[in-house]
Every structure is written in C-alpha cells, then in structure tokens.
XYZ file of C-alpha atoms in Angstrom:
664
model
C 41.768 -54.005 -1.578
C 44.994 -52.805 -3.203
C 46.013 -49.202 -3.795
C 45.250 -49.390 -7.528
C 41.607 -50.238 -6.696
C 41.469 -47.257 -4.301
C 42.770 -45.032 -7.073
C 40.345 -46.512 -9.611
C 37.307 -45.774 -7.426
C 38.625 -42.317 -6.504
C 39.213 -41.586 -10.207
C 35.645 -42.685 -10.999
C 34.270 -40.174 -8.486
C 36.676 -37.444 -9.535
C 35.818 -37.954 -13.224
C 32.754 -35.807 -12.528
C 35.214 -32.896 -12.716
C 35.094 -33.310 -16.519
C 31.371 -32.549 -16.417
C 31.780 -29.585 -14.084
C 34.534 -27.861 -16.061
C 33.308 -24.501 -17.295
C 30.322 -24.235 -14.958
C 32.409 -24.624 -11.777
C 35.741 -23.212 -10.724
C 38.383 -25.900 -10.333
C 38.615 -25.167 -6.597
C 34.855 -25.857 -6.225
C 34.778 -29.360 -7.760
C 34.925 -30.903 -4.302
C 31.682 -29.167 -3.298
C 29.897 -31.511 -5.662
C 32.091 -34.612 -5.644
C 32.482 -35.024 -1.873
C 28.789 -34.847 -0.842
C 27.710 -37.100 -3.744
C 30.367 -39.631 -2.687
C 28.995 -39.505 0.869
C 25.435 -39.920 -0.365
C 26.337 -42.899 -2.551
C 28.265 -44.608 0.271
C 25.383 -44.132 2.720
C 23.024 -45.538 0.125
C 25.213 -48.624 -0.391
C 25.603 -49.187 3.342
C 21.842 -48.899 3.951
C 20.783 -51.112 1.027
C 20.787 -54.504 2.885
C 18.441 -53.224 5.614
C 16.288 -50.930 3.479
C 13.279 -53.308 3.573
C 13.637 -53.814 7.323
C 13.560 -50.044 7.933
C 10.552 -49.651 5.627
C 8.722 -52.414 7.519
C 9.502 -50.778 10.852
C 8.194 -47.424 9.593
C 5.015 -49.065 8.301
C 4.475 -50.936 11.581
C 4.964 -47.902 13.818
C 3.222 -45.317 11.669
C 0.357 -47.723 10.995
C -0.476 -47.362 14.663
C -0.833 -43.626 14.210
C 2.605 -42.720 15.587
C 5.938 -41.533 14.205
C 8.785 -44.026 14.069
C 11.342 -43.052 16.782
C 14.869 -42.400 15.565
C 16.432 -44.986 17.887
C 14.234 -47.767 16.475
C 15.018 -46.828 12.885
C 18.753 -46.751 13.651
C 18.403 -50.180 15.233
C 16.550 -51.437 12.142
C 19.198 -50.029 9.778
C 22.040 -51.382 11.900
C 23.815 -48.026 11.484
C 24.017 -44.627 13.172
C 21.890 -43.247 10.297
C 18.939 -44.375 8.184
C 16.628 -43.417 5.281
C 12.823 -43.196 5.404
C 12.418 -43.304 1.610
C 12.710 -46.076 -0.962
C 14.380 -43.678 -3.422
C 17.891 -44.387 -4.710
C 20.094 -42.563 -7.190
C 19.227 -45.155 -9.876
C 15.492 -44.762 -9.257
C 15.846 -40.985 -9.520
C 17.407 -41.448 -12.968
C 14.267 -43.266 -14.105
C 12.337 -39.983 -13.944
C 14.501 -37.474 -15.860
C 11.862 -34.729 -15.723
C 11.849 -34.570 -11.923
C 15.467 -35.304 -11.000
C 15.980 -32.242 -8.739
C 12.664 -32.649 -6.924
C 13.179 -36.365 -6.338
C 16.753 -35.850 -5.142
C 15.451 -33.229 -2.692
C 12.844 -35.713 -1.465
C 15.555 -38.390 -1.141
C 17.686 -36.117 1.062
C 14.689 -35.063 3.155
C 14.091 -38.728 3.967
C 17.548 -39.229 5.487
C 18.124 -39.194 9.240
C 18.840 -35.812 10.750
C 22.554 -36.452 11.289
C 23.010 -37.354 7.601
C 21.003 -34.327 6.445
C 23.027 -32.066 8.725
C 26.242 -33.157 7.031
C 24.838 -32.499 3.554
C 23.517 -29.122 4.712
C 27.010 -28.061 5.770
C 28.185 -28.946 2.242
C 25.444 -26.541 1.058
C 24.254 -29.477 -1.010
C 20.825 -27.988 -1.764
C 22.487 -24.990 -3.441
C 24.726 -27.312 -5.471
C 21.678 -29.295 -6.643
C 20.030 -26.061 -7.839
C 23.204 -24.961 -9.587
C 23.698 -28.328 -11.294
C 20.054 -28.446 -12.319
C 20.247 -24.934 -13.737
C 23.299 -25.943 -15.794
C 21.569 -29.134 -17.026
C 24.282 -31.209 -15.324
C 22.383 -32.837 -12.464
C 21.165 -35.916 -14.390
C 24.680 -36.638 -15.722
C 26.332 -36.183 -12.329
C 23.832 -38.507 -10.626
C 24.475 -41.036 -13.403
C 28.198 -41.103 -12.623
C 27.620 -41.748 -8.928
C 24.780 -44.239 -9.388
C 27.323 -46.510 -11.109
C 29.955 -46.156 -8.359
C 30.133 -49.473 -6.485
C 30.762 -48.600 -2.838
C 29.003 -51.577 -1.244
C 30.616 -52.629 2.072
C 31.346 -56.132 0.746
C 33.374 -54.503 -2.078
C 34.833 -51.555 -0.159
C 35.369 -52.000 3.585
C 34.982 -49.075 5.979
C 38.750 -48.909 6.290
C 39.258 -48.829 2.511
C 36.440 -46.351 2.082
C 38.413 -44.080 4.373
C 41.381 -44.289 1.995
C 39.217 -43.440 -1.018
C 37.551 -40.513 0.721
C 40.905 -39.251 1.959
C 42.231 -39.350 -1.593
C 39.281 -37.229 -2.754
C 39.814 -34.805 0.155
C 43.492 -34.507 -0.781
C 42.656 -33.729 -4.409
C 40.062 -31.177 -3.304
C 42.594 -29.535 -0.974
C 45.219 -29.368 -3.711
C 42.743 -27.818 -6.156
C 41.965 -25.078 -3.630
C 45.400 -24.773 -2.063
C 45.017 -21.080 -1.296
C 42.985 -22.137 1.747
C 43.901 -25.792 2.044
C 46.333 -25.262 4.890
C 43.542 -24.026 7.131
C 41.662 -27.304 6.885
C 44.102 -29.915 5.594
C 47.488 -30.993 6.953
C 49.931 -32.791 4.609
C 49.735 -36.540 5.061
C 53.435 -37.075 5.756
C 53.439 -34.383 8.454
C 50.512 -36.118 10.155
C 52.303 -39.459 9.915
C 55.387 -38.118 11.681
C 53.267 -36.376 14.301
C 51.330 -39.548 15.095
C 54.563 -41.559 15.227
C 56.014 -39.250 17.875
C 52.741 -39.102 19.777
C 52.149 -42.854 19.965
C 55.629 -44.425 19.638
C 56.503 -44.511 23.377
C 53.284 -46.483 24.034
C 53.953 -49.342 21.615
C 54.093 -52.007 24.334
C 50.893 -50.840 26.030
C 48.962 -50.579 22.772
C 49.753 -54.176 21.851
C 47.804 -55.508 24.863
C 44.698 -57.490 23.736
C 41.439 -55.562 24.046
C 43.122 -52.188 24.616
C 40.912 -49.137 23.988
C 41.965 -45.569 23.245
C 40.114 -42.263 22.821
C 41.634 -39.647 20.496
C 40.687 -35.944 20.205
C 41.531 -33.247 17.659
C 39.900 -29.956 18.796
C 40.641 -28.290 15.435
C 40.053 -31.385 13.335
C 39.585 -29.847 9.890
C 38.770 -32.668 7.498
C 39.812 -35.316 10.031
C 43.142 -36.413 8.580
C 44.916 -36.502 11.934
C 42.182 -38.565 13.544
C 42.266 -41.069 10.670
C 46.058 -41.367 10.864
C 46.016 -41.866 14.639
C 43.372 -44.580 14.354
C 45.266 -46.267 11.532
C 48.560 -46.189 13.473
C 47.064 -47.690 16.626
C 45.273 -50.362 14.583
C 48.560 -51.220 12.861
C 50.112 -51.866 16.282
C 47.081 -53.852 17.426
C 44.299 -54.768 14.950
C 42.060 -55.709 17.884
C 42.388 -52.326 19.589
C 39.265 -50.205 19.998
C 39.871 -46.650 18.821
C 37.256 -43.928 19.313
C 37.947 -40.638 17.545
C 36.510 -37.276 18.563
C 36.846 -33.824 17.056
C 35.541 -30.297 16.800
C 35.639 -27.958 13.806
C 34.506 -24.402 13.132
C 34.535 -24.433 9.318
C 31.205 -25.919 8.097
C 32.589 -27.633 4.996
C 35.548 -29.157 6.844
C 33.222 -30.321 9.618
C 30.971 -31.973 7.024
C 33.939 -33.734 5.412
C 35.205 -35.017 8.762
C 31.764 -36.200 9.889
C 31.205 -37.839 6.499
C 34.502 -39.681 6.882
C 33.375 -41.165 10.196
C 29.965 -42.055 8.814
C 31.313 -43.946 5.837
C 33.908 -45.744 7.980
C 31.381 -46.889 10.572
C 32.573 -44.618 13.393
C 30.139 -42.549 15.462
C 29.667 -39.226 13.611
C 28.185 -37.647 16.739
C 31.736 -37.507 18.113
C 32.562 -34.680 15.679
C 31.139 -31.459 17.084
C 30.528 -28.242 15.189
C 31.497 -24.872 16.658
C 34.299 -22.963 18.339
C 36.248 -25.066 20.845
C 36.927 -22.012 23.047
C 33.408 -20.643 23.445
C 31.399 -23.846 22.904
C 33.420 -26.841 24.053
C 31.759 -29.852 22.453
C 33.593 -32.326 24.692
C 33.523 -30.529 28.035
C 32.959 -33.684 30.083
C 35.423 -35.941 28.247
C 39.032 -36.959 28.864
C 41.240 -38.529 26.199
C 44.277 -40.786 25.861
C 45.705 -38.930 22.872
C 45.165 -35.361 21.731
C 46.590 -33.850 18.575
C 45.955 -30.698 16.552
C 47.201 -28.363 13.852
C 45.371 -25.168 14.839
C 45.488 -22.149 12.494
C 48.724 -20.191 12.937
C 48.470 -16.713 14.436
C 44.675 -16.465 14.306
C 43.139 -13.879 16.631
C 40.528 -14.894 19.201
C 38.684 -11.569 19.348
C 35.321 -13.151 18.453
C 35.373 -15.302 21.603
C 37.186 -12.764 23.801
C 34.283 -12.273 26.227
C 33.731 -16.014 26.782
C 37.435 -16.800 27.208
C 38.108 -13.892 29.571
C 34.998 -14.739 31.593
C 36.165 -18.342 32.053
C 39.667 -17.129 32.941
C 38.305 -14.797 35.637
C 35.496 -16.898 37.061
C 36.939 -20.427 36.963
C 40.675 -19.730 37.291
C 42.701 -22.921 37.645
C 39.554 -25.047 37.678
C 38.810 -23.873 34.120
C 40.793 -24.254 30.920
C 42.528 -20.893 30.814
C 43.657 -20.332 34.392
C 47.366 -20.193 33.544
C 47.032 -17.035 31.448
C 45.763 -15.505 28.232
C 47.967 -14.873 25.189
C 47.739 -11.694 23.145
C 44.485 -11.295 21.231
C 46.048 -11.818 17.784
C 47.282 -15.370 18.399
C 45.169 -18.076 20.024
C 47.726 -20.888 19.637
C 48.399 -21.285 23.355
C 44.656 -21.244 24.085
C 44.361 -24.421 22.006
C 47.147 -26.015 24.023
C 45.531 -25.115 27.359
C 42.210 -26.463 26.051
C 43.911 -29.775 25.206
C 45.769 -29.992 28.528
C 42.424 -29.640 30.332
C 41.352 -32.907 28.669
C 44.264 -35.059 29.791
C 43.358 -38.094 31.843
C 44.750 -37.998 35.392
C 47.499 -40.459 36.289
C 46.358 -42.974 38.886
C 48.294 -44.145 41.955
C 49.693 -47.140 40.068
C 51.087 -44.972 37.278
C 48.278 -45.833 34.852
C 46.095 -43.401 32.959
C 47.515 -40.134 31.741
C 47.576 -38.693 28.238
C 49.854 -37.591 25.439
C 49.473 -34.419 23.336
C 50.974 -33.366 19.994
C 50.332 -29.942 18.472
C 51.771 -27.998 15.518
C 52.875 -24.400 16.176
C 54.834 -21.755 14.355
C 57.761 -20.174 16.202
C 55.697 -17.565 18.065
C 54.591 -19.670 21.090
C 58.242 -20.500 21.827
C 59.207 -17.005 22.884
C 56.493 -14.377 22.267
C 55.611 -12.310 25.306
C 57.815 -10.697 27.945
C 58.327 -12.037 31.448
C 54.992 -12.474 33.297
C 52.982 -11.877 30.113
C 50.163 -14.296 29.324
C 52.324 -16.361 26.979
C 55.207 -16.543 29.438
C 52.904 -17.591 32.293
C 51.428 -20.370 30.143
C 54.931 -21.690 29.305
C 55.872 -21.456 32.980
C 52.747 -23.389 33.991
C 53.500 -26.145 31.469
C 57.160 -26.479 32.434
C 56.637 -26.269 36.186
C 54.046 -29.048 35.891
C 56.622 -31.078 33.925
C 54.284 -31.703 30.988
C 56.561 -30.673 28.109
C 58.315 -33.755 26.739
C 59.809 -32.349 23.552
C 59.815 -29.717 20.825
C 60.751 -30.757 17.294
C 61.747 -28.169 14.683
C 60.464 -29.040 11.202
C 61.644 -27.834 7.783
C 60.011 -24.711 6.371
C 57.694 -24.849 3.321
C 55.969 -28.053 4.527
C 52.436 -26.622 4.636
C 50.067 -25.493 1.884
C 49.366 -21.951 3.035
C 52.597 -20.870 4.726
C 56.299 -21.228 4.111
C 57.357 -20.436 7.681
C 59.151 -22.797 10.044
C 56.946 -24.970 12.237
C 57.366 -27.023 15.389
C 55.780 -30.043 17.051
C 55.203 -29.697 20.773
C 54.830 -33.070 22.523
C 53.360 -33.038 26.043
C 52.420 -35.735 28.538
C 51.477 -36.031 32.191
C 53.079 -39.481 32.466
C 56.757 -39.039 31.687
C 59.058 -41.964 32.360
C 60.783 -41.707 35.732
C 64.234 -41.193 34.203
C 62.975 -38.372 31.983
C 61.073 -36.351 34.554
C 62.181 -32.750 34.740
C 63.692 -32.996 31.243
C 62.767 -31.577 27.828
C 64.050 -32.826 24.475
C 64.805 -30.379 21.664
C 65.145 -32.120 18.294
C 66.326 -30.219 15.217
C 64.725 -31.910 12.187
C 64.956 -28.876 9.884
C 67.399 -30.633 7.598
C 65.191 -33.654 6.855
C 63.296 -32.945 3.625
C 63.203 -33.446 -0.100
C 62.058 -31.066 -2.795
C 58.622 -31.737 -4.270
C 58.331 -32.340 -7.984
C 55.461 -29.846 -8.085
C 54.743 -27.149 -5.526
C 51.283 -26.970 -3.950
C 50.657 -23.423 -2.768
C 53.486 -22.629 -0.361
C 54.344 -26.316 0.056
C 57.618 -26.956 -1.764
C 59.165 -29.548 0.554
C 58.041 -32.929 1.827
C 59.181 -35.635 4.226
C 60.043 -38.999 2.711
C 59.338 -42.297 4.484
C 63.064 -42.481 5.255
C 62.990 -39.005 6.840
C 60.008 -39.955 8.997
C 61.742 -43.168 10.102
C 64.990 -41.360 10.933
C 63.310 -38.574 12.932
C 61.218 -41.159 14.793
C 64.399 -43.113 15.626
C 66.195 -39.967 16.812
C 63.241 -39.162 19.032
C 63.214 -42.638 20.565
C 66.969 -42.350 21.203
C 66.494 -38.947 22.835
C 63.852 -40.262 25.223
C 66.257 -43.012 26.229
C 68.905 -40.471 27.259
C 68.549 -38.302 30.358
C 71.476 -35.987 29.675
C 71.735 -32.218 29.719
C 72.496 -29.709 26.991
C 76.242 -30.336 27.246
C 75.813 -33.815 25.760
C 74.135 -33.482 22.339
C 72.981 -36.678 20.641
C 73.802 -36.977 16.919
C 74.202 -33.187 16.827
C 70.436 -32.950 16.284
C 69.142 -33.598 19.798
C 69.698 -31.774 23.068
C 68.151 -32.565 26.442
C 67.502 -29.754 28.918
C 66.132 -29.420 32.412
C 62.777 -27.660 32.732
C 64.306 -24.792 34.687
C 66.826 -24.113 31.886
C 64.039 -22.284 30.037
C 63.226 -19.973 32.959
C 64.822 -16.623 33.680
C 64.571 -13.631 35.979
C 64.071 -10.330 34.224
C 66.051 -7.943 36.442
C 65.953 -4.154 36.216
C 69.324 -2.407 36.294
C 69.250 1.165 37.567
C 71.902 3.879 37.386
C 71.817 7.189 39.270
C 70.503 10.364 37.701
C 73.476 12.761 37.389
C 72.845 16.411 36.550
C 74.708 19.640 36.079
C 72.665 22.852 35.946
C 72.555 25.731 33.478
C 70.219 28.521 32.472
C 69.932 29.084 28.733
C 67.252 30.544 26.470
C 65.963 26.999 25.956
C 65.911 25.946 29.617
C 64.340 29.251 30.678
C 61.618 28.864 28.038
C 60.950 25.315 29.275
C 60.736 26.567 32.856
C 58.291 29.317 31.824
C 56.026 26.707 30.172
C 56.018 24.323 33.160
C 52.704 24.135 35.004
C 54.005 25.222 38.463
C 55.466 28.435 36.964
C 52.435 29.127 34.736
C 50.263 29.016 37.880
C 52.243 31.813 39.591
C 50.326 35.101 39.883
C 53.247 37.080 38.464
C 54.756 34.399 36.228
C 55.958 36.816 33.518
C 57.838 38.904 36.117
C 59.245 35.693 37.616
C 60.710 34.684 34.253
C 62.006 38.215 33.597
C 63.801 38.193 36.975
C 65.759 35.109 35.928
C 66.715 36.332 32.457
C 69.935 38.105 33.654
C 71.233 34.676 34.797
C 71.195 33.218 31.243
C 74.621 31.675 30.608
C 75.160 30.728 34.247
C 76.071 27.162 35.248
C 76.109 25.390 38.601
C 77.630 22.102 39.748
C 74.944 21.279 42.294
C 71.197 21.581 42.604
C 71.431 23.569 45.852
C 73.752 26.147 44.254
C 71.413 26.543 41.275
C 68.278 26.921 43.391
C 69.969 29.437 45.700
C 71.102 31.597 42.756
C 67.660 31.541 41.148
C 65.925 32.284 44.454
C 68.237 35.278 45.145
C 67.456 36.736 41.707
C 63.684 36.372 42.220
C 63.733 37.864 45.742
C 65.937 40.762 44.517
C 63.208 41.567 41.997
C 60.706 41.893 44.837
C 58.990 38.600 44.175
C 58.306 35.606 46.410
C 60.083 32.315 45.730
C 57.518 29.525 45.579
C 57.840 26.486 47.805
C 56.710 22.904 47.501
C 58.047 19.741 45.853
C 56.276 20.155 42.456
C 57.754 23.632 41.972
C 61.250 22.573 43.027
C 61.098 19.505 40.761
C 59.945 21.612 37.790
C 62.925 23.941 38.255
C 65.369 21.058 38.587
C 64.011 19.123 35.613
C 64.117 22.122 33.270
C 67.542 23.514 34.101
C 69.195 20.165 34.885
C 71.307 18.599 32.146
C 72.394 14.939 32.238
C 76.146 14.589 32.600
C 78.398 11.650 33.640
C 80.276 14.109 35.881
C 77.120 15.696 37.271
C 75.749 15.623 40.803
C 73.928 12.422 41.841
C 70.311 13.290 42.528
C 68.756 11.765 45.626
C 65.288 11.187 47.046
C 65.239 10.890 50.838
C 68.949 10.189 50.792
C 68.726 7.419 48.187
C 70.065 7.866 44.611
C 67.294 8.624 42.121
C 67.250 6.255 39.098
C 67.854 7.749 35.663
C 65.024 6.373 33.482
C 67.083 7.039 30.345
C 69.840 4.724 31.596
C 67.499 2.042 32.930
C 68.279 -1.387 31.463
C 67.098 -4.965 31.890
C 68.873 -8.316 31.829
C 67.581 -11.873 31.632
C 69.325 -14.033 34.218
C 68.820 -17.817 33.941
C 66.895 -19.288 36.883
C 69.784 -21.669 37.362
C 72.180 -18.790 38.059
C 72.602 -16.593 41.161
C 71.390 -13.070 40.340
C 73.982 -11.279 42.465
C 76.837 -13.304 41.001
C 75.584 -12.561 37.486
C 75.318 -8.854 38.327
C 78.874 -8.704 39.685
C 80.269 -10.516 36.652
C 78.257 -9.078 33.760
C 77.137 -5.597 34.842
C 79.321 -3.981 37.510
C 82.524 -4.021 35.431
C 80.769 -1.820 32.853
C 78.603 0.261 35.205
C 80.179 0.429 38.696
C 77.494 2.815 40.012
C 74.536 0.606 38.991
C 72.236 -1.469 41.201
C 69.356 -3.951 40.892
C 65.837 -2.816 41.725
C 64.600 -6.129 43.109
C 61.016 -4.851 43.369
C 60.813 -4.899 39.555
C 62.170 -8.457 39.066
C 59.913 -10.721 36.999
C 59.979 -14.430 36.213
C 59.769 -15.437 32.546
C 59.932 -18.612 30.471
C 60.860 -19.027 26.809
C 62.353 -21.695 24.553
C 65.037 -20.081 22.369
C 65.215 -23.100 20.055
C 67.308 -21.545 17.277
C 69.875 -20.209 19.731
C 70.503 -23.671 21.162
C 71.262 -25.098 17.716
C 73.101 -22.090 16.271
C 76.401 -23.018 14.685
C 78.801 -20.171 13.920
C 79.810 -20.029 10.265
C 83.015 -18.039 9.828
C 83.018 -15.671 6.846
C 84.858 -16.869 3.757
C 88.430 -15.555 3.375
C 88.638 -12.382 1.291
C 91.227 -13.981 -0.995
C 88.798 -16.797 -1.829
C 85.979 -14.354 -2.606
C 88.339 -12.189 -4.688
C 89.505 -15.225 -6.671
C 85.922 -16.277 -7.374
C 85.004 -12.766 -8.567
C 87.979 -12.699 -10.942
C 86.991 -16.111 -12.314
C 83.437 -14.903 -12.937
C 84.736 -11.747 -14.612
C 86.810 -13.925 -16.920
C 83.793 -16.076 -17.814
C 81.658 -13.000 -18.532
C 84.403 -11.484 -20.684
C 84.732 -14.724 -22.660
C 80.955 -14.726 -23.320
C 81.073 -11.086 -24.442
C 84.002 -11.841 -26.785
C 82.024 -14.685 -28.373
C 79.018 -12.406 -28.890
C 81.147 -9.688 -30.484
C 82.920 -12.190 -32.726
C-alpha cells in the first residue's frame, strides 16, 4: 500500500472532525476518532471467523457452561474476540436504538478489547455523541471505512493509526509532548540504538525484545520494530511497554491490537511502584520520560525498595531529588538489561531522552552523583548526544540522548563518546506548540554517520573528530570535592556592640550577677588586644577588681572570645589543642579531577593564593558529572569597538534618511 492510500484512509477517519466541530473542542476530536478506528479495525479483523466464534459459543453454552476465553481466542484466531453478531452496519439498521445497540456491541467484546475502550472513556463519548444527535452519523462514517486485513495489512494499519495519533497530538499540542515524541527524533534515537548491531540483526531467525517503560502512544516501540524489520524482514520483534496516562495507554495497546502484536505486553500503571515487567529482560530499551517530573506520589515505594533491596533492587545506586525522577527511569531500565554470557553474547542497549539536568545536577555524593558514578564505574555509558533545542512539542529546552550498553566493543571499553548535534536542524514551516525545529532525513543520516565514526575511534578528548565528537575516558567525568580550610585569625576589642553581644550570650545570661558582670567590663570599652590571652586576662582583672568571680569552663571562654574577637588578616591564629582552628567564613571547596593528584593540584592552584591554607581530607567527597557544554565551548572574541561604532553610524544614517523622507 502506498503512502497516498494511507493518507486517504486516515483522511476518511479524520473527516469525522467535520461532524464534531462545534460540539467538541478541536483538541478532543481524537477521543472519538481513535476509539472508533480501533473498533472498526477489530471488527474487520474478526469478520472472517465471526461464524466460527458464534458456533463455539453455541456449542459450549449449549452444554450449560460459559465459553472459556482461551477457546474463543483460538476460534477467532486473534488475541481478542466478540461474543455478539452486531456490527456497525447492523447498528445503523436500527436508528432508534443506536446508543443501546452500540453499548451491547462493546459489552460483547473480549475483556482486553473492552479495557482499551474504557481507557478512552468511550462510554462517555457515546453518551455525548448521542445527546448531540451525532452518534448515527459518526457510526455511518466508520461503517464505510474499509480496514479489512486483505486491504490494509497490520503493518500498514500501524501507519494509518500513527498518522491519526500524530494529528491528534498536534491538535492538542499543549500536552502532546507528555505522550508523543516527534517522529524524526524517534527515528534518530532508534538509529543510534540499533545501528551497531546491524550485522547481528541480519542473521536469519533472529528475535529481539524491546521495552519502553514510559511508552506513551507507542511511537518509539513502532519505530524500533520497523527499523529492525527493515534490516531483517524475517526477524521476530516483540514490543513491551508501560504507561501511566490512561488515554495514551489505550492508544498504544490499540496500536498493538490492530497490528497483530500481543496487547498484553503493554501494562498500565506506574513503572516505579508497579513494575509491569518485573521478571523480564530485554535486548533494547528506549524511553522519553517526562522531563523534571517529581516522584512524590511513589516516594514510599521507591524509598522502601532502595532500603530493603539495595543493589539487588532497581534503585540501589541512589535516589535523585524528589522533583526529578529522570534518573529513576534510567535505573529501572538498567535493571532490565540482559546479562552478557561467557562467549560475549547477550547484553542490551538503552537509549533515553533527558534534559540537561541529569548531566550535572546534584553535588558530590548526592543521589544523582552516585547514580552517574555507578553507571560510569560499571562502564555502561556509551555516549551522550546533544540535540537542538525546540525539537519537542511542550518544551523548548535543550535535550540529550543517553546511550548505554553492557556489551561495549573491546576497543571502546572505558570510553564515552560526546557528540554535539545541536547545529543539525531546519526551521519548521509551522510551529507546533514549542516545536519550531525539526531534523531532516539528511540530518539524521549525518548524525548517525558521525556516531558510527565515533564508535570506531578510541581516542581521548585531545583528538576531536569533525569538531563535533569527543571521546573521553570514564574517569574523566569523576572528581574529588576537596575542602580548603584557612585559619581563624582574630584581634580583640571591647566596644558598645561587642559588650552588648557578650551580655546577650547564654553563658553570661546564666551568671547570678550578670548585670554587675557587664557593668564591671564597661570601663574597658575602647580597649584592644592582640592576643586572646591578653584580652581574657584584662577582662578577668576588671571582673575580680569589682568583687566578682570570673567564670570558668570552655563554653564561657568561647562566648567571650567569639563576641569580642574580630576577624583580621593580621590577627592571632586561633588554635584548638594546638591545631589551627578553621575559619568557616573562609572555607572553600575545589573540584579536582580524579585523574589528577590532589596534593599537586593544591600546590599549583591554591597555595600561591592562600599560603596558610590546608586540605581537610576528612571532608573529601567523590562526585561525577558530565559538563557537556564546557567540553564544546568555543571562545568567541568580542567584536572590535571600531566595527561596532561603524555599524551604529551606518544605522543612524539609515534612520535619518527615513526621517527625511517622512518629513519631505
């Protein structure tokens, strides 16, 4: 079937929008068109075996029993069936009872088919259409839609349904990005995911299992299946998914149903708290999870698994901050990689879309940093690809592909590719939400070629490829966060302010004769001392001379020192048990690359500026981040002032000429 036929059939289904206009918002057209398309396809697929199913029902129920689901599925030859002889055309023959008969028709479908229509809230749509006197006309449009398998193959039906999904997403583009990824982005993602396996996938009889744990409407799964089939038409591809949004789940499950795949592979629910594929492992995993979405609703379940299962669970490496679950999705996917066997077989590949946050968010030893460390130390990260901004429907921010695998080629082990593809885009003729840019076929081909070239080169960051690719060692992204201390230096003085602060300190307030204590010190206002011992001696003498007792104990002494001590570069170094006391106001931190000696770095970068500083090694932390932008930053010198001045004068001249014309 050619593309014009796809478009013709899609247009036929979408023509129902003309009927809905006025009674439905434009963004809600799909709520009617998509489930009716599913219903009509199921009807066409079931037509050849309808009599066989009816005979099986009659045979089994004639014996006083209920026909088991497995026998009816076997009779229909599909993963679904219908218990009724109703069709859309038969329903049209009784105009007075259209809604009731359609309800009876749906009730007679197998549970898995009904469940899909329920998630579309199809019953509510039937009531709404009936109330608007539109139901008969809408059914009439779909009853004429020829979706018989001998006319439209499962593969081609997928194209038609995808076209309808795309139109629906574009009509409701304020939320489309949550459930629908642009087709060209998916195509590039699948290319990079599958490309290194081209030789393996061409083997006769090869089988592959693909998972998208945030599958939305199923576009990524369809593209992955299509790509593998293009490499090997005889390959067996099983697709699996999970989705939290009911409507998106229904669309994805419908897509599998009408293409002949097993719809039971698409699970409904939250992947974190209710893993629908807990016992499965997959060859390929890909996802475009929502950017920056908090995981507060599943906090208890995730934290419980983290604590109780540790490394044997999905989230043992660490937990990101509560307002961004991106790295939870990645850990979930990693847990489903197939192990590599002793002969180098098995293993998996992962592709996921992130915004910039997972690259660097989180300080050393935070949850995010520990997750990055875990990934890099296990040598799973193959590459990160920076994409142009404004590629997605609901955000204009920059995005990145992360590609991971547990079966890197021998010459690429310990390496990570960074590919800067931000410059590969063309402007769209018409914006869709925040999507103003798109990737052309040529862009996809060029990025795919660059990626293949990068994987063929095991060089470090000093040898960029095409200026767009750099190859790093895993440890290049690690650093030690060292704490730099400098000594607390104080001079001492008694002023109105420092005396008032001393009077308000807890150790002085607790004195029995605190007011007299403060009064005894007042004559010393204006005095200064170079050392702590001199200051304490002077204060003590004044208190004793007034007939009072000088308090003892560390808290009291510290309160006096802290209130009358003033920071000064020339002040006395304060010590605790003979060791310089750190000044918290001067405390600093430095990130030292793991590949560099800390002491050498300290001597070179810190001591020349702070000769009295030292490293507190007890506070050193290990961190990991991927500063992508920094690695590809190119300094742009400012334009010469003379050039800017000349341009301003030229513009002034043009403005003056326009003004002269207006005046004339």
